[in-house]
CSV table of C-alpha atoms in Angstrom, one decimal:
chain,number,residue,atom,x,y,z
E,1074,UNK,CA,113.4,86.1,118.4
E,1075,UNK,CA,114.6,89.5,117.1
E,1076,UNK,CA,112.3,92.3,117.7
E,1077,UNK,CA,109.9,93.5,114.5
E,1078,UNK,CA,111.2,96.7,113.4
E,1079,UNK,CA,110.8,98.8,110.1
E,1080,UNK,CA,112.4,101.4,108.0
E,1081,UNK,CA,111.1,104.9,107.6
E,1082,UNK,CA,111.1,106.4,104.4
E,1083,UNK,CA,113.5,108.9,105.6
E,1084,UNK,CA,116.0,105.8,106.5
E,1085,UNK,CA,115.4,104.0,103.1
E,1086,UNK,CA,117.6,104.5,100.3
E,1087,UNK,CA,118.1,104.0,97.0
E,1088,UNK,CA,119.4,100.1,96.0
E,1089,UNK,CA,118.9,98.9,99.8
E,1090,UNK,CA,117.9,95.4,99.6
E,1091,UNK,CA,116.4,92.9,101.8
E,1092,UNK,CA,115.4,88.9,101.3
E,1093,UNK,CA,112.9,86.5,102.9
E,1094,UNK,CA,112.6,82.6,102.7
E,1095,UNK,CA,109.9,80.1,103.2
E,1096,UNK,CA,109.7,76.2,103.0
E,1097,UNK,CA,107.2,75.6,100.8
E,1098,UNK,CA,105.7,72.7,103.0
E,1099,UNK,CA,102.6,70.6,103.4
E,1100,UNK,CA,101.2,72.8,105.9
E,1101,UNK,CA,101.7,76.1,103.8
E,1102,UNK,CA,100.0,74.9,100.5
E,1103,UNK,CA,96.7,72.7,103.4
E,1104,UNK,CA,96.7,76.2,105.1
E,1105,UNK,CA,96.8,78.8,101.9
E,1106,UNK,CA,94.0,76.5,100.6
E,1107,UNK,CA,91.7,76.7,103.6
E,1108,UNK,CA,92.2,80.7,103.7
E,1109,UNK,CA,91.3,81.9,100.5
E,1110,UNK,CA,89.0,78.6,99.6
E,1111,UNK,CA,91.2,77.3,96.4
E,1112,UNK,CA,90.6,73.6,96.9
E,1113,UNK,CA,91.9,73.0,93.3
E,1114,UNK,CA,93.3,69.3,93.6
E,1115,UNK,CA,96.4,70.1,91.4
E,1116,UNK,CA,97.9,71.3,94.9
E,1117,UNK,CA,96.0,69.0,97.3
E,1118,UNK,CA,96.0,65.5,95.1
E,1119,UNK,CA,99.0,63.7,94.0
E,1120,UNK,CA,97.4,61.7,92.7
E,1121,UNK,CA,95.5,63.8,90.1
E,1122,UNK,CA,98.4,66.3,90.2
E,1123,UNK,CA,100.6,63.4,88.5
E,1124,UNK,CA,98.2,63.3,85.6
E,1125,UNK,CA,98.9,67.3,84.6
E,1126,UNK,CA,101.7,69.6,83.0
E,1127,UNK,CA,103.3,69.7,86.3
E,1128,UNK,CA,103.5,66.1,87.3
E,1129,UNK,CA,103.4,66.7,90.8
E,1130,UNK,CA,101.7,69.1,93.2
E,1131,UNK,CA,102.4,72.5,92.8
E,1132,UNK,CA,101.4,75.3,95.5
E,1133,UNK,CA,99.0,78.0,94.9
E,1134,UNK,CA,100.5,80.7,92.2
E,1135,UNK,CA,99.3,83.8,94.8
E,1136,UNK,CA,101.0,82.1,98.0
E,1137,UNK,CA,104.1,83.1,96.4
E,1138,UNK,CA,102.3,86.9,96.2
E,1139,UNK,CA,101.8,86.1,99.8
E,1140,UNK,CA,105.3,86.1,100.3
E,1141,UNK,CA,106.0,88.6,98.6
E,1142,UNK,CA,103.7,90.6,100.7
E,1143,UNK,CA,105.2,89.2,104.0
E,1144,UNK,CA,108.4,90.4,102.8
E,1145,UNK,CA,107.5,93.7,102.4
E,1146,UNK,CA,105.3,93.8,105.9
E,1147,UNK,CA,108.2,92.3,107.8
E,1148,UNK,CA,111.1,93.3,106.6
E,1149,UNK,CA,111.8,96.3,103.9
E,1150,UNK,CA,109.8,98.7,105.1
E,1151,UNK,CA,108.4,96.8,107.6
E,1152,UNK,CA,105.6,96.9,110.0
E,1153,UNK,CA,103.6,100.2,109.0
E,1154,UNK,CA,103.9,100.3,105.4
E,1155,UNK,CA,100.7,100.6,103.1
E,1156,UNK,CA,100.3,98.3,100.4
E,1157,UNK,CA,99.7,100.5,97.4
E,1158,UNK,CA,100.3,98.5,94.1
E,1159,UNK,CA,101.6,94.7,93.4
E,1160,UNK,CA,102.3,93.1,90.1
E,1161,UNK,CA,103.7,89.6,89.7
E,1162,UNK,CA,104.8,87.6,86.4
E,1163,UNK,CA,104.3,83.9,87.5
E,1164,UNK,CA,107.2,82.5,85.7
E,1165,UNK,CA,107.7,78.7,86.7
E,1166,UNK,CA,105.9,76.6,89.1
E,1167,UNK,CA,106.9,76.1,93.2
E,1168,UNK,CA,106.8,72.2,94.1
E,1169,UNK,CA,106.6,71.1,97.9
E,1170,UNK,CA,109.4,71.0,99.7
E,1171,UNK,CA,110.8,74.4,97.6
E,1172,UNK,CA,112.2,77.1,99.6
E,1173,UNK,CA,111.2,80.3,97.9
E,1174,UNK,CA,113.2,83.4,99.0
E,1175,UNK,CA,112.0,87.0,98.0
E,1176,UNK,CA,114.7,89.7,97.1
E,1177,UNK,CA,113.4,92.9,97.2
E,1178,UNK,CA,115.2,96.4,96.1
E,1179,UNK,CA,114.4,99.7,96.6
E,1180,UNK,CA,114.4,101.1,92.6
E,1181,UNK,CA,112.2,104.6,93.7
E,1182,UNK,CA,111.5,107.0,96.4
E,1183,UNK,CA,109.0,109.5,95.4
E,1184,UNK,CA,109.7,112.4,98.2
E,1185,UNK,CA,106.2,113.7,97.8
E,1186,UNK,CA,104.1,110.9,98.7
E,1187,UNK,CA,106.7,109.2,100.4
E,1188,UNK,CA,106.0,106.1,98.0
E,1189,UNK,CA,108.8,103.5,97.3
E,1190,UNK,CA,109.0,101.3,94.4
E,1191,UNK,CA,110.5,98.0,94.9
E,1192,UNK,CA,111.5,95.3,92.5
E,1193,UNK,CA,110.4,91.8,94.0
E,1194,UNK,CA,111.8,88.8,93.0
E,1195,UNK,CA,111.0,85.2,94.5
E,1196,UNK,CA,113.2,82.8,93.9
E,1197,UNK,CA,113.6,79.0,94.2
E,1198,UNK,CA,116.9,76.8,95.6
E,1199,UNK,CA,118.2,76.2,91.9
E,1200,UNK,CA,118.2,79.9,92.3
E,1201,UNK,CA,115.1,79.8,89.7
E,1202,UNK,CA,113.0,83.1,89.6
E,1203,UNK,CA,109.1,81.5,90.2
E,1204,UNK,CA,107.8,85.1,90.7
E,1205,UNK,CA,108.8,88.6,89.3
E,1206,UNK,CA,107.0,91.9,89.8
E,1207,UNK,CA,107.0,95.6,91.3
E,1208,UNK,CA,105.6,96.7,94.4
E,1209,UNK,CA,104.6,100.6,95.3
E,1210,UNK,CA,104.0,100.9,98.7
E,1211,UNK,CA,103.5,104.0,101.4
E,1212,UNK,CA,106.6,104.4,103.7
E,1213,UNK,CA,106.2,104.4,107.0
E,1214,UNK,CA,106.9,107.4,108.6
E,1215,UNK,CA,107.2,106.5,112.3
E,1216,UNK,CA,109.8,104.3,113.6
E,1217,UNK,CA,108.3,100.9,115.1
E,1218,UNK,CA,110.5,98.4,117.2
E,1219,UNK,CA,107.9,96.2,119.0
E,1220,UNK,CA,108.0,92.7,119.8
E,1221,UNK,CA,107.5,90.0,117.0
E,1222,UNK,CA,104.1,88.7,117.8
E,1223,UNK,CA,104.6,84.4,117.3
E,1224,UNK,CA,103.1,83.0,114.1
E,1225,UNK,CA,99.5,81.6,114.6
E,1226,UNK,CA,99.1,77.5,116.0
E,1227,UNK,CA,97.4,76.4,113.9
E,1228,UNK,CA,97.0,72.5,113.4
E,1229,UNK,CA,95.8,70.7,110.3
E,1230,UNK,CA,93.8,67.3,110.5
D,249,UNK,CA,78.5,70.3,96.9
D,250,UNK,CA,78.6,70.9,93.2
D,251,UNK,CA,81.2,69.2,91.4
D,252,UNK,CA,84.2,71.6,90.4
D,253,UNK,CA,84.4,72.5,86.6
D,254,UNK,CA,85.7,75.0,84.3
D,255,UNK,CA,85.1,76.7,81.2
D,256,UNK,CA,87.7,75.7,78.1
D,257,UNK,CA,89.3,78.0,76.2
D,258,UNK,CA,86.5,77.4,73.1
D,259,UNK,CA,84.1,77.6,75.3
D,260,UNK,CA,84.9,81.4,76.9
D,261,UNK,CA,83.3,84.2,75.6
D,262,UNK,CA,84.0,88.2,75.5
D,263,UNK,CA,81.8,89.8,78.7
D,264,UNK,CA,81.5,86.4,80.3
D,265,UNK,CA,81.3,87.3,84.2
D,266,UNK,CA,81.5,84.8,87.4
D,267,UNK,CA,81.8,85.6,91.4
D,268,UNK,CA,83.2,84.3,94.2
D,269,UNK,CA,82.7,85.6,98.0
D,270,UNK,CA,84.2,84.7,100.9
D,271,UNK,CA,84.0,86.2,104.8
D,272,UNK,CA,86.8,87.1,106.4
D,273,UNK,CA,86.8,85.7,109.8
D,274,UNK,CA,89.5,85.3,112.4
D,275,UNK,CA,90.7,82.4,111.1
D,276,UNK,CA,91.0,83.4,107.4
D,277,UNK,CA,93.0,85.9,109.0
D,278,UNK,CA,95.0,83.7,111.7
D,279,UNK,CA,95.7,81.0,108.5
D,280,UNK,CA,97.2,83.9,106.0
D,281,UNK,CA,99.5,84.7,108.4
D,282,UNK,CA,100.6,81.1,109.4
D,283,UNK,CA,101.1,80.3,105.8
D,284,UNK,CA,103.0,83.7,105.2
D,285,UNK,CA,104.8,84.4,108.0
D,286,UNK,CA,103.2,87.9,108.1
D,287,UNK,CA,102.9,88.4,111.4
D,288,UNK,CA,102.0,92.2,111.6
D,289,UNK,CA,100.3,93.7,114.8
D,290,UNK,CA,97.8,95.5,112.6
D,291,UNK,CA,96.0,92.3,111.2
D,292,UNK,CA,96.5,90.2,114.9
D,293,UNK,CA,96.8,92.6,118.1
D,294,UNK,CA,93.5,94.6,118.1
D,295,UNK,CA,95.3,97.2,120.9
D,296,UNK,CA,98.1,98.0,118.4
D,297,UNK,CA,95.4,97.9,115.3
D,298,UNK,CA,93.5,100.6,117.9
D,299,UNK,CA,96.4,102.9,117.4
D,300,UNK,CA,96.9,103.1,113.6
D,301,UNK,CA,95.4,105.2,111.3
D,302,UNK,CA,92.8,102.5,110.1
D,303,UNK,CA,91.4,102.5,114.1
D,304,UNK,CA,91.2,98.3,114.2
D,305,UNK,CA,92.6,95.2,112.7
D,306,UNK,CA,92.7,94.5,108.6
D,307,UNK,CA,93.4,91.6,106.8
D,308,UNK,CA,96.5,91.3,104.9
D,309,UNK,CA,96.1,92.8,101.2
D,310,UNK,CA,97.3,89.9,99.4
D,311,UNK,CA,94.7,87.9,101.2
D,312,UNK,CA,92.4,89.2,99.0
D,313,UNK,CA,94.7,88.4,96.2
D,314,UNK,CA,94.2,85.1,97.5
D,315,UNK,CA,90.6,85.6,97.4
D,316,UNK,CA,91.1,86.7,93.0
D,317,UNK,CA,93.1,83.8,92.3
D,318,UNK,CA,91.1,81.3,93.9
D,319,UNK,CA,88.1,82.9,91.8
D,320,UNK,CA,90.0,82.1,88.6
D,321,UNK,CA,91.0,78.9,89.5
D,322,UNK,CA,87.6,77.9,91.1
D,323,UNK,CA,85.4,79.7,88.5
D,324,UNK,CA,86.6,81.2,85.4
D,325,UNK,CA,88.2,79.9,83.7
D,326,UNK,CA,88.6,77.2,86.8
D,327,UNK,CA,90.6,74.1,86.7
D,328,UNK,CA,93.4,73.5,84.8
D,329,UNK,CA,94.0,77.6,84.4
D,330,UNK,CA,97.5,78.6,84.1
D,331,UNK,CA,98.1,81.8,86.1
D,332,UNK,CA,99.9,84.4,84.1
D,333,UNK,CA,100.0,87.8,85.9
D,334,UNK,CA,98.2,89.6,88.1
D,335,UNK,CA,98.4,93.4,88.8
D,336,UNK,CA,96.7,94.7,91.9
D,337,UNK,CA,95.6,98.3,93.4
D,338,UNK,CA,95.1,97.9,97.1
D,339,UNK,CA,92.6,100.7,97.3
D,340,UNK,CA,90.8,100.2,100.2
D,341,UNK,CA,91.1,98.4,103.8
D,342,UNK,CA,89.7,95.2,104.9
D,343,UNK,CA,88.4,94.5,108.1
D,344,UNK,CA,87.7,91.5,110.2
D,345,UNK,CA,84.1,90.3,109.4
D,346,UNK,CA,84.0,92.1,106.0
D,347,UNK,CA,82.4,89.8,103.4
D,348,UNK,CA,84.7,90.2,100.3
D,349,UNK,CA,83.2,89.7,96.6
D,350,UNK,CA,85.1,89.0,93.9
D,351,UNK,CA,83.9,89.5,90.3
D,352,UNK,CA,85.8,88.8,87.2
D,353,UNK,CA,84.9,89.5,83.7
D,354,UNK,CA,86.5,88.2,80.6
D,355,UNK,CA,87.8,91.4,78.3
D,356,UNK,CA,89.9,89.8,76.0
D,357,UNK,CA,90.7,86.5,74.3
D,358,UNK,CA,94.2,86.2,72.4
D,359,UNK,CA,93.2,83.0,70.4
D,360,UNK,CA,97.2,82.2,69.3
D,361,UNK,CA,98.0,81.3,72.7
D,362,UNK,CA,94.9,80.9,74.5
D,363,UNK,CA,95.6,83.3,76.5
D,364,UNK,CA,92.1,85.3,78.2
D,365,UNK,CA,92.7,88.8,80.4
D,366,UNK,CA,89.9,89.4,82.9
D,367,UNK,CA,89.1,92.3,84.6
D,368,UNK,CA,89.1,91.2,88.6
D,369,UNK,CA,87.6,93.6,91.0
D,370,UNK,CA,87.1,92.9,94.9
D,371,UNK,CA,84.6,94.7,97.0
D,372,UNK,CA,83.2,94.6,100.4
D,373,UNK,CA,79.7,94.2,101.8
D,374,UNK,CA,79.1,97.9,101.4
D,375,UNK,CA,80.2,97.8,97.4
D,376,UNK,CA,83.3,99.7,98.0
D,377,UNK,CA,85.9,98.3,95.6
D,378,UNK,CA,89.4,97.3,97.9
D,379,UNK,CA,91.3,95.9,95.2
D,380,UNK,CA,91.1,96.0,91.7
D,381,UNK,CA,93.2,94.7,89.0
D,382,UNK,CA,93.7,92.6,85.3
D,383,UNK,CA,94.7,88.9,85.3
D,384,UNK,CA,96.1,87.0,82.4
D,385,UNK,CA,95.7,83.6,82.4
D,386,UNK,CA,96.5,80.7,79.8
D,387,UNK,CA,92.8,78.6,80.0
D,388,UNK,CA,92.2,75.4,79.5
D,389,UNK,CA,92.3,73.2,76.4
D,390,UNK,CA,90.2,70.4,78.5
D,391,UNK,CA,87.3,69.9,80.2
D,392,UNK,CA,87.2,69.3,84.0
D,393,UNK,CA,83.9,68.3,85.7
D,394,UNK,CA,85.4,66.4,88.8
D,395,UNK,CA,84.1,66.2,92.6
D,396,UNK,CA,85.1,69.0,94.6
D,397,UNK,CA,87.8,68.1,96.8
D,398,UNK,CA,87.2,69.0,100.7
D,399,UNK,CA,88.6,72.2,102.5
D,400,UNK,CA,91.3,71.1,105.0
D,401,UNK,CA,90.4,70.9,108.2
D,402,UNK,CA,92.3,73.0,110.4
D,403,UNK,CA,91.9,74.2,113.8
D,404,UNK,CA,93.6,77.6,115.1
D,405,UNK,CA,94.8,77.5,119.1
């Protein structure tokens, strides 16, 4: 695995972009639900799922924030970057088995602050936005290139 | 357990308030990042959280949008909700063991398309607000009073 490095607010510019995708899977919808406590069954039951607007399970609007968020943390700027500001349009619903990739572009640098403004878009593999919004974030100002610590094991019953 | 229900559109009123706390442990930490992907140092390595400006390890922000989300889909309006948007100001840090309360109060009702905007506000044990933001959400038209489904069961190596 690559090492986990960021971009300073010096090194950022104007229009630079950067994406990251998820599988939308089993696991990711089980484990989003046992973090934050949303144990609505329209993303654990099929069965009651089948009986909505949706038809099937979708996954938890705000996992898509989370990737949004992950986006931002791992890849543009990257580790050391303060969350400032996020909002998000949920536009269409993510189904398991969707992979979700987040495009994100630099549209601000305000050189006082060192704030960035970034247009974050999550799309599906029909290429369908699921998720719009703009992000404000604090720059970092040190260069990190540290190892990538490994994901979590985490196993669900 | 009490059953899992939610307030219909009709029955929503201008000031109606509801909560919803959760602690954030270890493994509320360990799962975000599983489902995300975020795999930052700060919220995981408690020697590399030592050196950044916030002295220890924080949860991811959008954890606690997590934590707003699954209060309006848990309480208010609570099943069946249709998330909207969701602007958030990260304005404070979150630390491991931090109990986080969410409260949510209904500001507006747009009765053509049954649309309600709540205020949603998190804050810590100590009543310091860390995020804060407005949801809009498109409630429910039917009423839900089913069993609560279970929290999967997951167990972090």
């Amino acid at each position: 695995m690559s090492n986990l490095r960021n971009f300073t607010y010096q090194e950022i510019t104007l229009g630079q972009t950067a994406s990251y995708s998820r599988v939308v899977d089993e696991a990711a919808v089980k484990l989003f639900a046992a973090a934050s406590g949303d144990v609505n069954p329209v993303h654990l039951d099929a069965e009651f799922a089948a009986g909505t607007m949706f038809e099937q399970r979708i996954a938890h609007g705000m996992y898509t924030g989370g990737l949004i968020s992950a986006a931002i943390a791992m890849e543009l700027p990257g580790p050391g970057t303060i969350y400032l500001k996020q909002d998000l349009t949920f536009r269409a619903p993510v189904f398991l088995g969707d992979t979700i990739t987040v495009n994100l572009e630099v549209v601000e640098k305000l050189d006082k602050k060192k704030f960035v403004i970034l247009n974050t878009i999550a799309s599906n593999q029909h290429g369908k936005v699921v998720v719009k919004g703009v992000a404000q974030v604090l720059a970092p100002t040190e260069k990190l290139d540290i190892p990538r610590p490994e994901i979590p094991k985490v196993t669900i019953e």
